[in-house]
Amino acid sequence: MRTALVIGTGLIGTSAALALSGRGVVVHLADHDPEQARTAAALGAGTDETPDGPVDLVIVAAPPAHVADVLADAMRRGAARGYIDVASVKGGPRRELQERGLDLTPYIGTHPMSGRERSGPLAATGDLFEGRPWVLTPTGDTDTEVLNLALELVSHCRAVPVVMDADAHDRAVALVSHMPHLVSSMVAARLEHAEEAAVRLCGQGIRDVTRIAASDPRMWIDILSANPGPVADLLTDFAADLEETVRALRALQSSDEDERREGSTGIADVLRRGNAGQVRVPGKHGSAPRAYESVTVFIDDQPGQLARIFADAERAGVNIEDVRIEHATGQQAGLVQLAVDPKAAPVLTAGLRERGWAIRQ
Ligand SMILES: NC(=O)C1=CN([C@@H]2O[C@H](COP(=O)(O)OP(=O)(O)OC[C@H]3O[C@@H](n4cnc5c(N)ncnc54)[C@H](O)[C@@H]3O)[C@@H](O)[C@H]2O)C=CC1
Ligand SMILES: O=C(O)C(=O)Cc1ccc(O)cc1
């Protein structure tokens, strides 16, 4: 691929453009708000000048509700050899294009499974898609040359291509992204009017559960409007679980011992099923999940602390698989949790202690 045109230069479009530009592809940037394209160009994602002739690949990164319009317009004016979009839903845009009677052989619906809570070009990074799945939904009619262009894009972004049927994709993302997003929002919504004294106690658990609730509601209204059926089906099952759980908790309040036992069984059941689902979440690089052991180190909130811990871990010959930081409420201090291979945990603990670090037992 030598040239590309990104239409919609927000978070996703600009991130893809940065990755392509970094690999020597000439990238043109367009947005219905020219200021966004100018910003993306200023960040080094390409040029906001209109291409002279057809480019190799058009990448449409506008909100889902606009994708079919933007694609249809680009296809009608013969803007490229191949066309893709990156919208978070895949069935709707394809059907809309079909209804317009367009030749869909040069089109592939795609979806990079990577994002951030922030929108716009200023939130973009060229490494956003690294190691993440990038779903491609070609059909039997898709032009092979276009599939190759899409695969080249995925490879330039260092993402992992995953081929799926468009509707199967929409059911899958309802399960792993859209439904969890709403549940996160509903948990976070409980905090809106909560007392300050309660909110101050927030720890890592609620931070994890509510992180994605910080996202831009406009984008999520678009996403959910394009995939309402599968999400509503999943929330119906979720509501049944909620009802069961409330019933079990009420039973735990009973003075009757049998009822309390039943309540306890009900709660144990939901927690056990949660464990069984959680272990299916893929580990890093999309591999099968691995059980790591956590070594927790106390740090002061000062420059250079993390760099020193990492250097000391290297001296101990231990590979850090993952890392998270828990900030202590109201103190300039925190806890760094280093996830390591279980066999390496005692080695790391001893190595860090030797170099003066305080390790949580
Ligand atoms: N935000 C995320 O985490 C992810 C989003 N996506 C998908 O990527 C697409 C873009 O999302 P973001 O980059 O997050 O949004 P964004 O809000 O950061 O950027 C969207 C851009 O599209 C432009 N735009 C809107 N209507 C347009 C039109 N008719 N023609 C040209 N440009 C138009 C906007 O001005 C804006 O610059 C969406 O379809 C979304 O579903 C895919 C994966 C992850
Ligand atoms: O939901 C997730 O897993 C995210 O991390 C962010 C995200 C949001 C929207 C998408 O279309 C894809 C990914």
XYZ file of C-alpha atoms and ligand atoms in Angstrom:
418
model
C 0.000 0.000 0.000
C 1.452 3.330 -1.017
C -1.428 5.752 -0.405
C -4.440 5.890 1.902
C -7.255 8.297 2.688
C -8.584 8.358 6.251
C -12.064 9.885 6.499
C -12.924 10.745 10.104
C -9.730 11.788 11.881
C -10.725 11.198 15.497
C -9.133 8.755 17.926
C -9.258 5.686 15.678
C -8.714 7.329 12.268
C -5.744 9.378 13.458
C -4.219 6.384 15.304
C -4.381 4.280 12.108
C -3.026 7.229 10.086
C -0.098 7.655 12.503
C 0.763 3.958 12.189
C 0.556 4.045 8.366
C 2.550 7.284 8.055
C 5.168 5.767 10.354
C 5.497 2.901 7.850
C 6.019 5.233 4.871
C 2.467 5.207 3.474
C 1.306 8.599 2.109
C -1.816 9.315 4.157
C -4.468 11.909 3.282
C -6.738 13.069 6.089
C -10.331 14.249 5.769
C -13.049 15.014 8.293
C -16.361 16.818 8.103
C -14.814 19.133 10.670
C -11.653 20.382 8.855
C -10.151 21.443 12.190
C -9.914 17.762 13.204
C -8.064 16.859 9.992
C -5.717 19.829 10.497
C -4.972 18.707 14.044
C -4.286 15.142 12.860
C -1.926 16.495 10.182
C -0.124 18.651 12.755
C 0.423 15.494 14.833
C 2.279 13.906 11.914
C -0.550 11.588 10.792
C -0.407 12.734 7.151
C -1.603 15.617 4.994
C -5.032 17.239 5.011
C -4.697 17.996 1.296
C -7.100 16.197 -1.042
C -5.431 13.357 -2.997
C -4.846 13.993 -6.745
C -6.399 10.711 -7.839
C -7.625 7.407 -6.365
C -5.665 6.129 -3.349
C -5.013 2.452 -2.577
C -7.243 2.277 0.487
C -9.981 4.466 1.962
C -10.405 3.987 5.716
C -13.675 5.365 7.062
C -13.419 6.103 10.792
C -16.559 8.203 11.309
C -19.259 7.351 13.896
C -21.266 4.203 12.987
C -24.406 6.137 11.971
C -22.442 8.015 9.265
C -20.320 5.147 7.974
C -22.632 3.988 5.155
C -23.133 7.560 3.849
C -19.418 8.323 3.884
C -18.501 4.993 2.257
C -21.209 5.306 -0.409
C -19.979 8.794 -1.276
C -16.332 7.672 -1.511
C -17.240 4.599 -3.597
C -19.389 6.601 -6.003
C -16.573 9.006 -6.696
C -14.066 6.142 -7.152
C -11.800 7.439 -4.381
C -9.809 4.181 -4.001
C -9.053 0.587 -5.035
C -10.360 -0.684 -1.717
C -12.642 0.578 1.046
C -12.876 -0.331 4.707
C -14.570 1.084 7.758
C -13.610 0.587 11.418
C -17.034 1.015 13.047
C -17.733 -0.958 16.211
C -20.702 -2.720 14.545
C -20.588 -4.563 11.259
C -23.998 -5.934 10.185
C -25.801 -2.563 9.856
C -23.311 -0.669 7.636
C -23.050 -3.642 5.227
C -26.842 -3.932 4.923
C -27.192 -0.162 4.405
C -24.632 -0.269 1.582
C -26.389 -3.284 0.028
C -29.713 -1.416 0.100
C -28.082 1.381 -1.888
C -27.242 -1.121 -4.628
C -23.479 -0.530 -4.461
C -20.945 -3.081 -5.685
C -19.502 -4.357 -2.407
C -16.624 -6.420 -3.828
C -14.062 -3.668 -3.000
C -15.428 -3.225 0.574
C -14.601 -4.952 3.854
C -16.144 -4.068 7.200
C -13.461 -4.153 9.901
C -13.226 -3.435 13.630
C -10.049 -2.877 15.634
C -10.705 -4.166 19.163
C -8.825 -1.397 20.839
C -9.866 1.982 22.071
C -9.614 4.548 24.797
C -12.027 6.473 26.984
C -11.043 9.658 25.126
C -12.063 10.791 21.627
C -10.541 13.018 18.973
C -7.158 13.210 17.242
C -5.348 14.454 20.344
C -6.056 11.121 22.073
C -4.576 9.154 19.137
C -1.396 7.086 19.294
C 0.326 5.111 16.540
C 0.624 2.065 18.812
C -3.063 1.938 19.829
C -3.712 -1.326 17.975
C -0.474 -3.163 18.793
C -1.116 -6.771 19.760
C -4.910 -6.263 19.724
C -7.388 -8.240 17.582
C -8.567 -6.450 14.415
C -11.696 -8.122 13.054
C -12.153 -8.384 9.269
C -15.544 -9.427 7.851
C -14.949 -10.330 4.181
C -17.610 -12.315 2.304
C -17.242 -14.868 -0.491
C -17.489 -11.974 -2.998
C -14.771 -9.790 -1.513
C -11.989 -8.825 -3.915
C -8.772 -10.617 -2.832
C -6.681 -7.515 -3.577
C -8.825 -5.522 -1.107
C -8.499 -8.234 1.538
C -4.729 -8.016 1.084
C -4.815 -4.217 1.476
C -6.823 -4.582 4.706
C -4.367 -7.205 5.987
C -1.489 -4.854 5.152
C -3.149 -2.104 7.200
C -3.597 -4.481 10.156
C 0.016 -5.560 9.851
C 1.286 -1.923 9.703
C -0.703 -1.272 12.903
C 0.890 -4.428 14.425
C -2.583 -5.742 15.235
C -3.737 -9.359 14.953
C -6.197 -10.067 12.114
C -9.307 -12.097 13.025
C -11.771 -13.069 10.268
C -15.456 -13.283 11.277
C -18.950 -13.103 9.864
C -20.424 -9.595 10.329
C -23.465 -10.657 12.382
C -21.423 -13.099 14.515
C -19.082 -10.184 15.182
C -21.983 -8.004 16.359
C -23.195 -10.687 18.784
C -19.633 -11.184 20.060
C -18.956 -7.485 20.701
C -22.346 -7.148 22.383
C -21.052 -9.742 24.864
C -17.473 -8.552 25.377
C -17.802 -4.788 24.888
C -21.269 -3.232 24.541
C -23.125 -4.965 27.391
C -20.155 -4.584 29.809
C -20.018 -0.887 28.894
C -23.610 -0.346 29.992
C -23.086 -2.352 33.167
C -20.011 -0.243 33.973
C -22.068 2.922 33.411
C -24.820 1.627 35.697
C -22.351 0.851 38.495
C -20.711 4.277 38.085
C -24.134 5.969 38.042
C -24.657 4.776 41.666
C -21.793 7.115 42.622
C -23.289 10.257 41.090
C -25.126 11.365 44.218
C -23.257 9.221 46.745
C -21.897 10.859 49.865
C -18.341 12.162 49.656
C -17.414 10.051 52.690
C -18.336 6.909 50.741
C -16.677 7.964 47.477
C -13.389 8.610 49.297
C -13.187 4.890 50.069
C -13.034 3.918 46.371
C -10.333 1.336 45.781
C -8.945 -0.553 42.832
C -12.033 -2.761 42.440
C -14.443 0.042 41.627
C -11.793 1.787 39.528
C -11.535 -1.371 37.389
C -15.288 -1.799 37.080
C -16.009 1.864 36.193
C -13.012 2.743 33.978
C -14.935 2.508 30.700
C -17.888 4.496 32.089
C -15.739 7.614 31.528
C -16.207 7.306 27.721
C -17.920 9.882 25.510
C -21.705 9.155 25.675
C -22.273 10.448 22.116
C -20.068 7.763 20.587
C -21.659 5.052 22.727
C -25.187 6.125 21.843
C -24.159 5.619 18.203
C -22.611 2.221 18.911
C -25.542 0.941 20.982
C -28.088 2.291 18.490
C -26.383 0.201 15.820
C -26.467 -3.024 17.904
C -29.535 -2.808 20.182
C -30.954 -6.349 19.751
C -27.951 -8.457 20.836
C -27.234 -6.064 23.744
C -30.869 -6.144 24.958
C -30.835 -9.989 24.793
C -27.724 -10.123 26.973
C -29.071 -7.582 29.455
C -32.254 -9.652 29.771
C -30.145 -12.600 30.962
C -28.157 -10.240 33.156
C -31.383 -8.927 34.722
C -32.425 -12.510 35.535
C -29.092 -13.018 37.328
C -29.596 -9.744 39.191
C -33.050 -10.800 40.325
C -31.702 -14.161 41.560
C -28.909 -12.386 43.406
C -31.278 -9.951 45.108
C -33.472 -12.883 46.133
C -30.440 -14.687 47.571
C -29.330 -11.587 49.513
C -32.836 -11.116 50.936
C -32.823 -14.768 51.982
C -29.545 -14.118 53.835
C -31.409 -11.527 55.936
C -34.015 -14.090 56.988
C -34.307 -15.436 60.535
C -34.983 -18.886 59.067
C -31.803 -20.957 58.913
C -32.881 -22.950 55.815
C -33.621 -19.766 53.915
C -30.252 -18.325 54.886
C -28.552 -21.510 53.658
C -30.381 -21.199 50.334
C -29.357 -17.555 50.073
C -25.765 -18.465 50.713
C -25.888 -21.148 47.992
C -27.345 -18.593 45.555
C -24.559 -16.094 46.212
C -21.884 -18.792 46.032
C -23.338 -19.827 42.681
C -23.077 -16.380 41.094
C -19.535 -15.887 42.450
C -18.463 -19.324 41.188
C -19.943 -18.665 37.747
C -18.100 -15.341 37.759
C -14.811 -17.133 38.445
C -15.524 -19.588 35.631
C -16.173 -16.753 33.168
C -13.267 -14.595 34.333
C -10.657 -17.286 33.657
C -11.795 -17.306 30.022
C -10.679 -13.685 29.507
C -7.573 -13.983 27.298
C -4.190 -13.115 28.762
C -1.684 -10.694 27.337
C -1.069 -10.836 23.560
C -4.443 -12.636 23.280
C -2.949 -15.919 24.494
C -4.725 -18.292 26.853
C -5.039 -16.690 30.301
C -2.166 -17.499 32.632
C -2.157 -17.450 36.368
C 0.441 -14.924 37.508
C 1.440 -14.210 41.054
C 1.391 -10.673 42.332
C 4.338 -9.106 44.172
C 3.135 -5.881 45.796
C 5.659 -3.140 46.518
C 5.101 0.048 48.562
C 6.315 3.202 46.797
C 6.448 6.919 47.512
C 4.811 9.110 44.882
C 8.143 10.454 43.606
C 9.839 10.598 40.218
C 11.947 7.562 39.301
C 10.379 5.029 41.682
C 8.939 2.832 38.940
C 12.135 3.003 36.888
C 14.102 1.822 39.931
C 11.721 -1.076 40.618
C 11.883 -2.221 36.992
C 15.687 -1.975 36.962
C 15.868 -3.961 40.221
C 13.522 -6.609 38.766
C 15.841 -6.893 35.772
C 18.825 -7.317 38.133
C 16.899 -10.149 39.831
C 16.454 -11.697 36.343
C 12.638 -11.560 36.550
C 10.313 -10.706 33.635
C 7.404 -8.482 34.662
C 4.300 -9.768 32.861
C 1.934 -6.998 33.891
C 1.833 -4.034 36.232
C -0.795 -1.953 37.996
C -0.641 0.868 40.483
C -2.985 1.400 43.388
C -2.931 4.918 44.827
C -3.340 5.303 48.566
C -6.212 7.621 49.496
C -5.021 10.996 50.755
C -1.324 10.040 50.805
C 1.608 10.639 48.488
C 2.173 6.904 48.297
C 0.939 3.844 46.505
C 1.243 0.138 45.878
C 2.741 -1.304 42.707
C 1.487 -4.771 41.877
C 3.934 -6.670 39.689
C 2.455 -9.747 38.018
C 5.099 -12.417 37.476
C 5.400 -16.128 36.807
C 4.602 -17.933 40.110
C 8.097 -19.499 40.150
C 9.685 -16.041 39.822
C 7.660 -14.450 42.651
C 9.955 -15.525 45.557
C 13.031 -14.548 43.511
C 11.602 -11.079 42.838
C 10.467 -10.624 46.445
C 13.933 -11.505 47.751
C 15.703 -9.368 45.110
C 13.581 -6.296 45.830
C 13.848 -6.692 49.623
C 17.624 -6.902 49.284
C 17.564 -3.532 47.521
C 15.488 -1.938 50.267
C 11.943 -2.151 48.913
C 9.055 -2.791 51.317
C 6.990 -5.714 50.043
C 3.426 -6.359 51.173
C 3.088 -9.803 52.774
N -13.453 4.805 20.475
C -13.149 3.538 20.447
O -12.681 3.036 21.448
C -13.360 2.747 19.182
C -14.133 3.239 18.140
N -14.285 2.500 16.991
C -15.074 3.036 15.879
O -14.251 3.970 15.199
C -15.051 4.998 14.642
C -14.483 6.335 15.097
O -14.509 6.394 16.497
P -13.543 7.388 17.313
O -12.312 7.620 16.555
O -13.478 6.863 18.698
O -14.440 8.715 17.324
P -13.990 10.242 17.402
O -15.160 10.996 17.897
O -12.695 10.387 18.099
O -13.788 10.602 15.865
C -14.802 10.569 14.900
C -14.439 11.599 13.840
O -15.353 11.442 12.745
C -15.693 12.734 12.282
N -16.943 12.650 11.542
C -18.189 12.571 12.024
N -19.078 12.485 11.015
C -18.350 12.513 9.870
C -18.691 12.476 8.510
N -19.959 12.376 8.120
N -17.683 12.556 7.598
C -16.404 12.660 7.985
N -16.019 12.698 9.283
C -16.982 12.619 10.209
C -15.740 13.583 13.542
O -15.606 14.974 13.225
C -14.567 13.031 14.327
O -13.381 13.714 14.047
C -16.482 4.731 15.092
O -17.188 4.124 14.049
C -16.321 3.787 16.261
O -17.427 2.911 16.367
C -13.663 1.307 16.801
C -12.869 0.780 17.800
C -12.683 1.449 19.075
O -14.575 -2.301 25.020
C -13.362 -2.467 25.020
O -12.865 -3.584 25.173
C -12.394 -1.341 24.913
O -11.358 -1.403 25.452
C -12.668 -0.141 24.117
C -13.357 -0.329 22.836
C -14.431 0.489 22.590
C -15.102 0.383 21.411
C -14.703 -0.551 20.481
O -15.365 -0.637 19.328
C -13.617 -1.362 20.698
C -12.935 -1.253 21.889
